Amino acid sequence: MPTPVPVPSRAQLIDHLVRHRIAGVVATPRANSLDHYRKLAHGDRPHWLGVELGDRWRDEQDVLAVMAERCGVSDDPELRTGPDAIDPELTVAALERAAGFLRRAAETGRRVLLATGHPGGLLDVHRMTASALRAAGCEIVSVPGGLRTEEGTVHQVADVAVYERGATLWHTHSPAPMAAVLDALDRAGRPLPDLVVADHGWAGCAAQRGIDTVGYADCNDPALFLAEAEGLLRVAIPLDDHVVDPRSYEPMTAYLLGAAGLSVG
């Protein structure tokens, strides 16, 4: 049996997030974040992550203001070089809000779908969450088999929906895999999830469809934070979504599950 991950205190988690660059000064270049804000504001749909933003966020300075408020990046538009930064206090506060949704899901035995477009970084975060929710009595939604979308297929690995191409799990921002899952459930007459825990376009698509959604998002992925600001996405958790060692996320996941009153395996 794997050794249970101890649940850190709030102060210990903040220290851990900063030391492992999950928050604090992160690896994402500031220039890359600003470029993504600009592209989103100019209507570049891949940066909308499945959220229908319409004409509401055409000013990139408005996008920057939301990112400063909800992610903790600098609100100075003239700061264009060096690494970007995420406020670890905002990360932990978002984890605590997300824990409330997990707790309510466990208390009422809700149907939960977990998915990731960042399997190299966040797969185990979602796997641990799925395991804890299943143990608490939630139904983990089974993805219909044989789903093809774009140039790949949708599968489930350790209860987590992922996108595969050429026998490889792919990093994807696309909402198409989540749309394929939800459409297939509907065609089969199966109920949709009550709660989605995901990232990238998986989260944006689910939120756009009106499903309660908790999403992890990096400081260069503004769409989920805008969706949260509009009340479409329930919680956007700011973090670097692909640090060097994915095991660095384990204390964060333990904190999330502990705050939700779930077992931490």
PDB file of C-alpha atoms in Angstrom:
ATOM      1  CA  MET A   1       0.000   0.000   0.000  1.00  0.00           C
ATOM      2  CA  PRO A   2       1.307   3.519  -0.764  1.00  0.00           C
ATOM      3  CA  THR A   3       2.222   5.655   2.207  1.00  0.00           C
ATOM      4  CA  PRO A   4      -0.555   8.186   2.912  1.00  0.00           C
ATOM      5  CA  VAL A   5       0.413  11.761   2.114  1.00  0.00           C
ATOM      6  CA  PRO A   6       0.304  13.912   5.279  1.00  0.00           C
ATOM      7  CA  VAL A   7      -2.028  16.888   5.173  1.00  0.00           C
ATOM      8  CA  PRO A   8       0.049  20.070   5.543  1.00  0.00           C
ATOM      9  CA  SER A   9      -1.051  23.101   7.505  1.00  0.00           C
ATOM     10  CA  ARG A  10      -2.006  26.176   5.535  1.00  0.00           C
ATOM     11  CA  ALA A  11       1.375  27.793   6.250  1.00  0.00           C
ATOM     12  CA  GLN A  12       3.242  24.613   5.337  1.00  0.00           C
ATOM     13  CA  LEU A  13       1.365  24.355   2.047  1.00  0.00           C
ATOM     14  CA  ILE A  14       2.103  27.948   1.100  1.00  0.00           C
ATOM     15  CA  ASP A  15       5.784  27.369   1.793  1.00  0.00           C
ATOM     16  CA  HIS A  16       5.688  24.183  -0.288  1.00  0.00           C
ATOM     17  CA  LEU A  17       3.914  25.867  -3.214  1.00  0.00           C
ATOM     18  CA  VAL A  18       6.526  28.620  -3.328  1.00  0.00           C
ATOM     19  CA  ARG A  19       9.547  26.302  -2.940  1.00  0.00           C
ATOM     20  CA  HIS A  20       8.351  24.039  -5.739  1.00  0.00           C
ATOM     21  CA  ARG A  21       7.249  26.950  -7.922  1.00  0.00           C
ATOM     22  CA  ILE A  22       3.650  25.774  -8.084  1.00  0.00           C
ATOM     23  CA  ALA A  23       2.854  29.319  -6.973  1.00  0.00           C
ATOM     24  CA  GLY A  24       4.968  32.346  -6.123  1.00  0.00           C
ATOM     25  CA  VAL A  25       7.519  32.962  -8.877  1.00  0.00           C
ATOM     26  CA  VAL A  26       6.672  30.351 -11.524  1.00  0.00           C
ATOM     27  CA  ALA A  27       8.314  29.117 -14.713  1.00  0.00           C
ATOM     28  CA  THR A  28       5.751  30.732 -17.035  1.00  0.00           C
ATOM     29  CA  PRO A  29       7.352  33.760 -18.735  1.00  0.00           C
ATOM     30  CA  ARG A  30       5.545  37.053 -18.187  1.00  0.00           C
ATOM     31  CA  ALA A  31       5.690  37.752 -21.924  1.00  0.00           C
ATOM     32  CA  ASN A  32       3.876  34.488 -22.627  1.00  0.00           C
ATOM     33  CA  SER A  33       1.073  35.357 -20.194  1.00  0.00           C
ATOM     34  CA  LEU A  34       0.587  38.812 -21.714  1.00  0.00           C
ATOM     35  CA  ASP A  35       0.599  37.331 -25.212  1.00  0.00           C
ATOM     36  CA  HIS A  36      -2.180  34.921 -24.217  1.00  0.00           C
ATOM     37  CA  TYR A  37      -4.228  37.750 -22.681  1.00  0.00           C
ATOM     38  CA  ARG A  38      -3.874  39.695 -25.923  1.00  0.00           C
ATOM     39  CA  LYS A  39      -4.854  36.741 -28.092  1.00  0.00           C
ATOM     40  CA  LEU A  40      -7.904  36.007 -25.957  1.00  0.00           C
ATOM     41  CA  ALA A  41      -9.012  39.637 -26.125  1.00  0.00           C
ATOM     42  CA  HIS A  42      -8.534  39.616 -29.908  1.00  0.00           C
ATOM     43  CA  GLY A  43     -10.901  36.674 -30.263  1.00  0.00           C
ATOM     44  CA  ASP A  44      -8.437  33.795 -30.709  1.00  0.00           C
ATOM     45  CA  ARG A  45     -10.805  30.917 -29.924  1.00  0.00           C
ATOM     46  CA  PRO A  46      -8.199  28.337 -28.803  1.00  0.00           C
ATOM     47  CA  HIS A  47      -7.452  30.663 -25.880  1.00  0.00           C
ATOM     48  CA  TRP A  48     -11.120  30.707 -24.833  1.00  0.00           C
ATOM     49  CA  LEU A  49     -10.835  27.078 -23.617  1.00  0.00           C
ATOM     50  CA  GLY A  50     -14.426  26.297 -24.542  1.00  0.00           C
ATOM     51  CA  VAL A  51     -15.885  29.330 -22.775  1.00  0.00           C
ATOM     52  CA  GLU A  52     -18.058  31.552 -24.972  1.00  0.00           C
ATOM     53  CA  LEU A  53     -16.704  35.003 -24.146  1.00  0.00           C
ATOM     54  CA  GLY A  54     -18.443  36.920 -26.934  1.00  0.00           C
ATOM     55  CA  ASP A  55     -17.427  40.576 -26.989  1.00  0.00           C
ATOM     56  CA  ARG A  56     -17.201  40.940 -23.227  1.00  0.00           C
ATOM     57  CA  TRP A  57     -13.405  40.790 -22.901  1.00  0.00           C
ATOM     58  CA  ARG A  58     -12.090  42.714 -25.895  1.00  0.00           C
ATOM     59  CA  ASP A  59      -9.771  44.918 -23.819  1.00  0.00           C
ATOM     60  CA  GLU A  60      -6.627  43.040 -22.774  1.00  0.00           C
ATOM     61  CA  GLN A  61      -6.186  45.449 -19.852  1.00  0.00           C
ATOM     62  CA  ASP A  62      -9.502  44.216 -18.472  1.00  0.00           C
ATOM     63  CA  VAL A  63      -8.216  40.669 -18.799  1.00  0.00           C
ATOM     64  CA  LEU A  64      -5.008  41.635 -16.980  1.00  0.00           C
ATOM     65  CA  ALA A  65      -7.029  43.230 -14.171  1.00  0.00           C
ATOM     66  CA  VAL A  66      -8.975  40.020 -13.593  1.00  0.00           C
ATOM     67  CA  MET A  67      -5.791  37.973 -13.651  1.00  0.00           C
ATOM     68  CA  ALA A  68      -4.200  40.276 -11.087  1.00  0.00           C
ATOM     69  CA  GLU A  69      -7.246  39.930  -8.844  1.00  0.00           C
ATOM     70  CA  ARG A  70      -7.825  36.189  -9.148  1.00  0.00           C
ATOM     71  CA  CYS A  71      -4.377  34.783  -9.955  1.00  0.00           C
ATOM     72  CA  GLY A  72      -2.040  37.336  -8.417  1.00  0.00           C
ATOM     73  CA  VAL A  73      -0.020  38.348 -11.458  1.00  0.00           C
ATOM     74  CA  SER A  74       1.297  41.913 -11.559  1.00  0.00           C
ATOM     75  CA  ASP A  75      -1.263  44.437 -12.797  1.00  0.00           C
ATOM     76  CA  ASP A  76       1.487  46.528 -14.395  1.00  0.00           C
ATOM     77  CA  PRO A  77       1.088  46.278 -18.199  1.00  0.00           C
ATOM     78  CA  GLU A  78       4.630  47.624 -18.630  1.00  0.00           C
ATOM     79  CA  LEU A  79       6.110  44.615 -16.809  1.00  0.00           C
ATOM     80  CA  ARG A  80       6.775  42.420 -19.833  1.00  0.00           C
ATOM     81  CA  THR A  81       9.892  40.388 -19.032  1.00  0.00           C
ATOM     82  CA  GLY A  82      11.074  37.814 -16.550  1.00  0.00           C
ATOM     83  CA  PRO A  83       9.031  35.053 -14.912  1.00  0.00           C
ATOM     84  CA  ASP A  84       5.399  35.511 -14.010  1.00  0.00           C
ATOM     85  CA  ALA A  85       4.027  35.096 -10.486  1.00  0.00           C
ATOM     86  CA  ILE A  86       0.987  33.517  -8.834  1.00  0.00           C
ATOM     87  CA  ASP A  87      -0.128  34.544  -5.358  1.00  0.00           C
ATOM     88  CA  PRO A  88       0.033  31.364  -3.197  1.00  0.00           C
ATOM     89  CA  GLU A  89      -2.589  32.823  -0.840  1.00  0.00           C
ATOM     90  CA  LEU A  90      -5.014  32.898  -3.769  1.00  0.00           C
ATOM     91  CA  THR A  91      -4.098  29.317  -4.659  1.00  0.00           C
ATOM     92  CA  VAL A  92      -4.874  28.081  -1.167  1.00  0.00           C
ATOM     93  CA  ALA A  93      -8.059  30.143  -0.905  1.00  0.00           C
ATOM     94  CA  ALA A  94      -9.255  28.601  -4.184  1.00  0.00           C
ATOM     95  CA  LEU A  95      -8.396  25.104  -2.949  1.00  0.00           C
ATOM     96  CA  GLU A  96     -10.505  25.781   0.131  1.00  0.00           C
ATOM     97  CA  ARG A  97     -13.454  26.921  -2.005  1.00  0.00           C
ATOM     98  CA  ALA A  98     -13.044  23.863  -4.220  1.00  0.00           C
ATOM     99  CA  ALA A  99     -13.022  21.652  -1.133  1.00  0.00           C
ATOM    100  CA  GLY A 100     -16.524  22.860  -0.345  1.00  0.00           C
ATOM    101  CA  PHE A 101     -17.775  21.489  -3.673  1.00  0.00           C
ATOM    102  CA  LEU A 102     -16.005  18.164  -3.099  1.00  0.00           C
ATOM    103  CA  ARG A 103     -17.455  17.922   0.406  1.00  0.00           C
ATOM    104  CA  ARG A 104     -21.001  18.530  -0.829  1.00  0.00           C
ATOM    105  CA  ALA A 105     -20.517  16.024  -3.630  1.00  0.00           C
ATOM    106  CA  ALA A 106     -19.408  13.384  -1.133  1.00  0.00           C
ATOM    107  CA  GLU A 107     -22.227  14.143   1.302  1.00  0.00           C
ATOM    108  CA  THR A 108     -24.894  13.702  -1.379  1.00  0.00           C
ATOM    109  CA  GLY A 109     -23.311  10.950  -3.495  1.00  0.00           C
ATOM    110  CA  ARG A 110     -23.149  13.107  -6.604  1.00  0.00           C
ATOM    111  CA  ARG A 111     -21.918  12.032 -10.031  1.00  0.00           C
ATOM    112  CA  VAL A 112     -18.440  13.452 -10.661  1.00  0.00           C
ATOM    113  CA  LEU A 113     -16.354  13.523 -13.828  1.00  0.00           C
ATOM    114  CA  LEU A 114     -12.626  14.196 -13.614  1.00  0.00           C
ATOM    115  CA  ALA A 115     -10.562  15.081 -16.667  1.00  0.00           C
ATOM    116  CA  THR A 116      -7.220  16.578 -17.594  1.00  0.00           C
ATOM    117  CA  GLY A 117      -5.630  18.179 -20.611  1.00  0.00           C
ATOM    118  CA  HIS A 118      -2.345  18.236 -18.706  1.00  0.00           C
ATOM    119  CA  PRO A 119      -1.650  14.528 -18.053  1.00  0.00           C
ATOM    120  CA  GLY A 120       2.071  15.103 -17.592  1.00  0.00           C
ATOM    121  CA  GLY A 121       1.412  17.364 -14.629  1.00  0.00           C
ATOM    122  CA  LEU A 122      -2.052  16.963 -13.160  1.00  0.00           C
ATOM    123  CA  LEU A 123      -3.124  13.378 -13.854  1.00  0.00           C
ATOM    124  CA  ASP A 124      -2.240  12.201 -10.369  1.00  0.00           C
ATOM    125  CA  VAL A 125      -3.963  15.195  -8.760  1.00  0.00           C
ATOM    126  CA  HIS A 126      -7.201  14.130 -10.437  1.00  0.00           C
ATOM    127  CA  ARG A 127      -6.587  10.439  -9.754  1.00  0.00           C
ATOM    128  CA  MET A 128      -6.184  11.017  -6.018  1.00  0.00           C
ATOM    129  CA  THR A 129      -9.307  13.181  -6.004  1.00  0.00           C
ATOM    130  CA  ALA A 130     -11.320  10.550  -7.877  1.00  0.00           C
ATOM    131  CA  SER A 131     -10.183   7.820  -5.498  1.00  0.00           C
ATOM    132  CA  ALA A 132     -11.190   9.852  -2.446  1.00  0.00           C
ATOM    133  CA  LEU A 133     -14.580  10.760  -3.914  1.00  0.00           C
ATOM    134  CA  ARG A 134     -15.303   7.155  -4.903  1.00  0.00           C
ATOM    135  CA  ALA A 135     -14.403   5.973  -1.394  1.00  0.00           C
ATOM    136  CA  ALA A 136     -16.818   8.559   0.010  1.00  0.00           C
ATOM    137  CA  GLY A 137     -19.694   7.209  -2.072  1.00  0.00           C
ATOM    138  CA  CYS A 138     -19.648   9.392  -5.182  1.00  0.00           C
ATOM    139  CA  GLU A 139     -20.288   7.904  -8.590  1.00  0.00           C
ATOM    140  CA  ILE A 140     -17.269   8.569 -10.793  1.00  0.00           C
ATOM    141  CA  VAL A 141     -18.746   9.005 -14.259  1.00  0.00           C
ATOM    142  CA  SER A 142     -17.597   6.367 -16.720  1.00  0.00           C
ATOM    143  CA  VAL A 143     -16.689   7.796 -20.115  1.00  0.00           C
ATOM    144  CA  PRO A 144     -18.449   6.040 -23.020  1.00  0.00           C
ATOM    145  CA  GLY A 145     -16.101   3.881 -25.067  1.00  0.00           C
ATOM    146  CA  GLY A 146     -15.041   4.447 -28.643  1.00  0.00           C
ATOM    147  CA  LEU A 147     -15.065   8.249 -28.559  1.00  0.00           C
ATOM    148  CA  ARG A 148     -13.093   9.957 -31.305  1.00  0.00           C
ATOM    149  CA  THR A 149     -12.547  13.689 -31.505  1.00  0.00           C
ATOM    150  CA  GLU A 150     -10.307  15.836 -33.669  1.00  0.00           C
ATOM    151  CA  GLU A 151      -7.353  13.526 -34.449  1.00  0.00           C
ATOM    152  CA  GLY A 152      -7.471  11.379 -31.326  1.00  0.00           C
ATOM    153  CA  THR A 153      -9.579   9.401 -28.893  1.00  0.00           C
ATOM    154  CA  VAL A 154     -10.919   9.894 -25.382  1.00  0.00           C
ATOM    155  CA  HIS A 155     -10.056   7.345 -22.712  1.00  0.00           C
ATOM    156  CA  GLN A 156     -10.188   7.049 -18.952  1.00  0.00           C
ATOM    157  CA  VAL A 157      -7.012   6.366 -16.987  1.00  0.00           C
ATOM    158  CA  ALA A 158      -7.427   5.717 -13.246  1.00  0.00           C
ATOM    159  CA  ASP A 159     -10.910   7.303 -13.364  1.00  0.00           C
ATOM    160  CA  VAL A 160      -9.599  10.410 -15.172  1.00  0.00           C
ATOM    161  CA  ALA A 161     -10.670  11.285 -18.720  1.00  0.00           C
ATOM    162  CA  VAL A 162      -7.728  12.007 -21.032  1.00  0.00           C
ATOM    163  CA  TYR A 163      -7.068  12.631 -24.727  1.00  0.00           C
ATOM    164  CA  GLU A 164      -4.884  10.170 -26.610  1.00  0.00           C
ATOM    165  CA  ARG A 165      -3.168  10.357 -29.996  1.00  0.00           C
ATOM    166  CA  GLY A 166      -0.832   7.725 -31.350  1.00  0.00           C
ATOM    167  CA  ALA A 167      -0.765   5.700 -28.106  1.00  0.00           C
ATOM    168  CA  THR A 168       0.343   8.830 -26.213  1.00  0.00           C
ATOM    169  CA  LEU A 169      -1.586  10.940 -23.726  1.00  0.00           C
ATOM    170  CA  TRP A 170      -1.686  14.452 -25.140  1.00  0.00           C
ATOM    171  CA  HIS A 171      -1.472  17.880 -23.587  1.00  0.00           C
ATOM    172  CA  THR A 172      -4.509  19.677 -24.989  1.00  0.00           C
ATOM    173  CA  HIS A 173      -6.328  22.957 -24.421  1.00  0.00           C
ATOM    174  CA  SER A 174      -9.201  21.902 -26.658  1.00  0.00           C
ATOM    175  CA  PRO A 175     -12.795  21.693 -25.370  1.00  0.00           C
ATOM    176  CA  ALA A 176     -13.595  19.052 -28.007  1.00  0.00           C
ATOM    177  CA  PRO A 177     -12.800  15.990 -25.842  1.00  0.00           C
ATOM    178  CA  MET A 178     -15.169  17.142 -23.087  1.00  0.00           C
ATOM    179  CA  ALA A 179     -17.833  18.004 -25.656  1.00  0.00           C
ATOM    180  CA  ALA A 180     -17.484  14.479 -27.061  1.00  0.00           C
ATOM    181  CA  VAL A 181     -17.972  12.952 -23.609  1.00  0.00           C
ATOM    182  CA  LEU A 182     -21.005  15.061 -22.709  1.00  0.00           C
ATOM    183  CA  ASP A 183     -22.618  14.543 -26.114  1.00  0.00           C
ATOM    184  CA  ALA A 184     -22.079  10.779 -25.885  1.00  0.00           C
ATOM    185  CA  LEU A 185     -23.632  10.630 -22.424  1.00  0.00           C
ATOM    186  CA  ASP A 186     -26.625  12.553 -23.726  1.00  0.00           C
ATOM    187  CA  ARG A 187     -27.033  10.266 -26.752  1.00  0.00           C
ATOM    188  CA  ALA A 188     -26.915   7.223 -24.499  1.00  0.00           C
ATOM    189  CA  GLY A 189     -29.602   8.650 -22.236  1.00  0.00           C
ATOM    190  CA  ARG A 190     -27.190   8.724 -19.315  1.00  0.00           C
ATOM    191  CA  PRO A 191     -27.252  11.595 -16.809  1.00  0.00           C
ATOM    192  CA  LEU A 192     -24.617  14.278 -17.101  1.00  0.00           C
ATOM    193  CA  PRO A 193     -22.156  14.833 -14.249  1.00  0.00           C
ATOM    194  CA  ASP A 194     -23.313  16.863 -11.263  1.00  0.00           C
ATOM    195  CA  LEU A 195     -19.747  18.115 -10.799  1.00  0.00           C
ATOM    196  CA  VAL A 196     -16.697  18.296 -13.052  1.00  0.00           C
ATOM    197  CA  VAL A 197     -13.156  18.659 -11.722  1.00  0.00           C
ATOM    198  CA  ALA A 198     -10.813  19.360 -14.630  1.00  0.00           C
ATOM    199  CA  ASP A 199      -8.504  21.849 -16.339  1.00  0.00           C
ATOM    200  CA  HIS A 200      -8.022  23.572 -19.712  1.00  0.00           C
ATOM    201  CA  GLY A 201     -10.791  23.091 -22.274  1.00  0.00           C
ATOM    202  CA  TRP A 202     -12.212  20.139 -20.381  1.00  0.00           C
ATOM    203  CA  ALA A 203     -13.192  22.546 -17.591  1.00  0.00           C
ATOM    204  CA  GLY A 204     -14.216  25.410 -19.868  1.00  0.00           C
ATOM    205  CA  CYS A 205     -16.553  23.238 -21.936  1.00  0.00           C
ATOM    206  CA  ALA A 206     -18.240  21.728 -18.875  1.00  0.00           C
ATOM    207  CA  ALA A 207     -18.766  25.127 -17.282  1.00  0.00           C
ATOM    208  CA  GLN A 208     -20.154  26.511 -20.543  1.00  0.00           C
ATOM    209  CA  ARG A 209     -22.658  23.645 -20.577  1.00  0.00           C
ATOM    210  CA  GLY A 210     -23.932  24.726 -17.164  1.00  0.00           C
ATOM    211  CA  ILE A 211     -22.297  21.993 -15.076  1.00  0.00           C
ATOM    212  CA  ASP A 212     -20.809  22.881 -11.686  1.00  0.00           C
ATOM    213  CA  THR A 213     -17.097  22.919 -12.501  1.00  0.00           C
ATOM    214  CA  VAL A 214     -13.871  23.325 -10.562  1.00  0.00           C
ATOM    215  CA  GLY A 215     -10.865  24.031 -12.783  1.00  0.00           C
ATOM    216  CA  TYR A 216      -7.109  24.272 -12.348  1.00  0.00           C
ATOM    217  CA  ALA A 217      -5.528  27.037 -14.432  1.00  0.00           C
ATOM    218  CA  ASP A 218      -2.098  28.525 -15.039  1.00  0.00           C
ATOM    219  CA  CYS A 219      -1.380  32.247 -15.158  1.00  0.00           C
ATOM    220  CA  ASN A 220      -1.205  32.128 -18.972  1.00  0.00           C
ATOM    221  CA  ASP A 221      -4.694  30.547 -19.267  1.00  0.00           C
ATOM    222  CA  PRO A 222      -7.009  33.470 -18.467  1.00  0.00           C
ATOM    223  CA  ALA A 223     -10.283  32.053 -19.837  1.00  0.00           C
ATOM    224  CA  LEU A 224     -11.109  30.007 -16.744  1.00  0.00           C
ATOM    225  CA  PHE A 225     -10.517  32.992 -14.457  1.00  0.00           C
ATOM    226  CA  LEU A 226     -12.795  35.127 -16.616  1.00  0.00           C
ATOM    227  CA  ALA A 227     -15.408  32.376 -16.464  1.00  0.00           C
ATOM    228  CA  GLU A 228     -15.114  32.372 -12.675  1.00  0.00           C
ATOM    229  CA  ALA A 229     -15.446  36.172 -12.582  1.00  0.00           C
ATOM    230  CA  GLU A 230     -18.672  35.857 -14.563  1.00  0.00           C
ATOM    231  CA  GLY A 231     -20.037  33.138 -12.289  1.00  0.00           C
ATOM    232  CA  LEU A 232     -19.886  30.467 -14.979  1.00  0.00           C
ATOM    233  CA  LEU A 233     -17.035  28.424 -13.489  1.00  0.00           C
ATOM    234  CA  ARG A 234     -17.439  27.735  -9.783  1.00  0.00           C
ATOM    235  CA  VAL A 235     -13.746  27.835  -8.827  1.00  0.00           C
ATOM    236  CA  ALA A 236     -10.557  28.550 -10.782  1.00  0.00           C
ATOM    237  CA  ILE A 237      -7.482  27.344  -8.884  1.00  0.00           C
ATOM    238  CA  PRO A 238      -4.340  29.271  -9.914  1.00  0.00           C
ATOM    239  CA  LEU A 239      -1.132  27.256 -10.164  1.00  0.00           C
ATOM    240  CA  ASP A 240       1.700  26.326 -12.462  1.00  0.00           C
ATOM    241  CA  ASP A 241       0.082  23.314 -14.104  1.00  0.00           C
ATOM    242  CA  HIS A 242       3.259  21.460 -15.094  1.00  0.00           C
ATOM    243  CA  VAL A 243       6.151  21.658 -12.655  1.00  0.00           C
ATOM    244  CA  VAL A 244       9.273  19.527 -13.042  1.00  0.00           C
ATOM    245  CA  ASP A 245       8.186  16.749 -10.666  1.00  0.00           C
ATOM    246  CA  PRO A 246       4.434  15.950 -10.658  1.00  0.00           C
ATOM    247  CA  ARG A 247       4.819  14.470  -7.165  1.00  0.00           C
ATOM    248  CA  SER A 248       5.256  18.043  -5.960  1.00  0.00           C
ATOM    249  CA  TYR A 249       1.472  18.406  -6.224  1.00  0.00           C
ATOM    250  CA  GLU A 250       0.828  15.700  -3.620  1.00  0.00           C
ATOM    251  CA  PRO A 251       0.794  17.995  -0.554  1.00  0.00           C
ATOM    252  CA  MET A 252      -1.546  20.371  -2.395  1.00  0.00           C
ATOM    253  CA  THR A 253      -3.906  17.519  -3.240  1.00  0.00           C
ATOM    254  CA  ALA A 254      -3.746  16.241   0.324  1.00  0.00           C
ATOM    255  CA  TYR A 255      -4.670  19.706   1.588  1.00  0.00           C
ATOM    256  CA  LEU A 256      -7.617  19.868  -0.820  1.00  0.00           C
ATOM    257  CA  LEU A 257      -8.932  16.453   0.211  1.00  0.00           C
ATOM    258  CA  GLY A 258      -8.339  17.112   3.897  1.00  0.00           C
ATOM    259  CA  ALA A 259     -10.250  20.383   3.694  1.00  0.00           C
ATOM    260  CA  ALA A 260     -13.100  18.478   2.023  1.00  0.00           C
ATOM    261  CA  GLY A 261     -13.177  15.908   4.821  1.00  0.00           C
ATOM    262  CA  LEU A 262     -12.109  13.133   2.427  1.00  0.00           C
ATOM    263  CA  SER A 263      -9.593  10.375   2.977  1.00  0.00           C
ATOM    264  CA  VAL A 264      -6.083  11.103   1.769  1.00  0.00           C
ATOM    265  CA  GLY A 265      -4.502   7.986   0.275  1.00  0.00           C
TER     266      GLY A 265
END
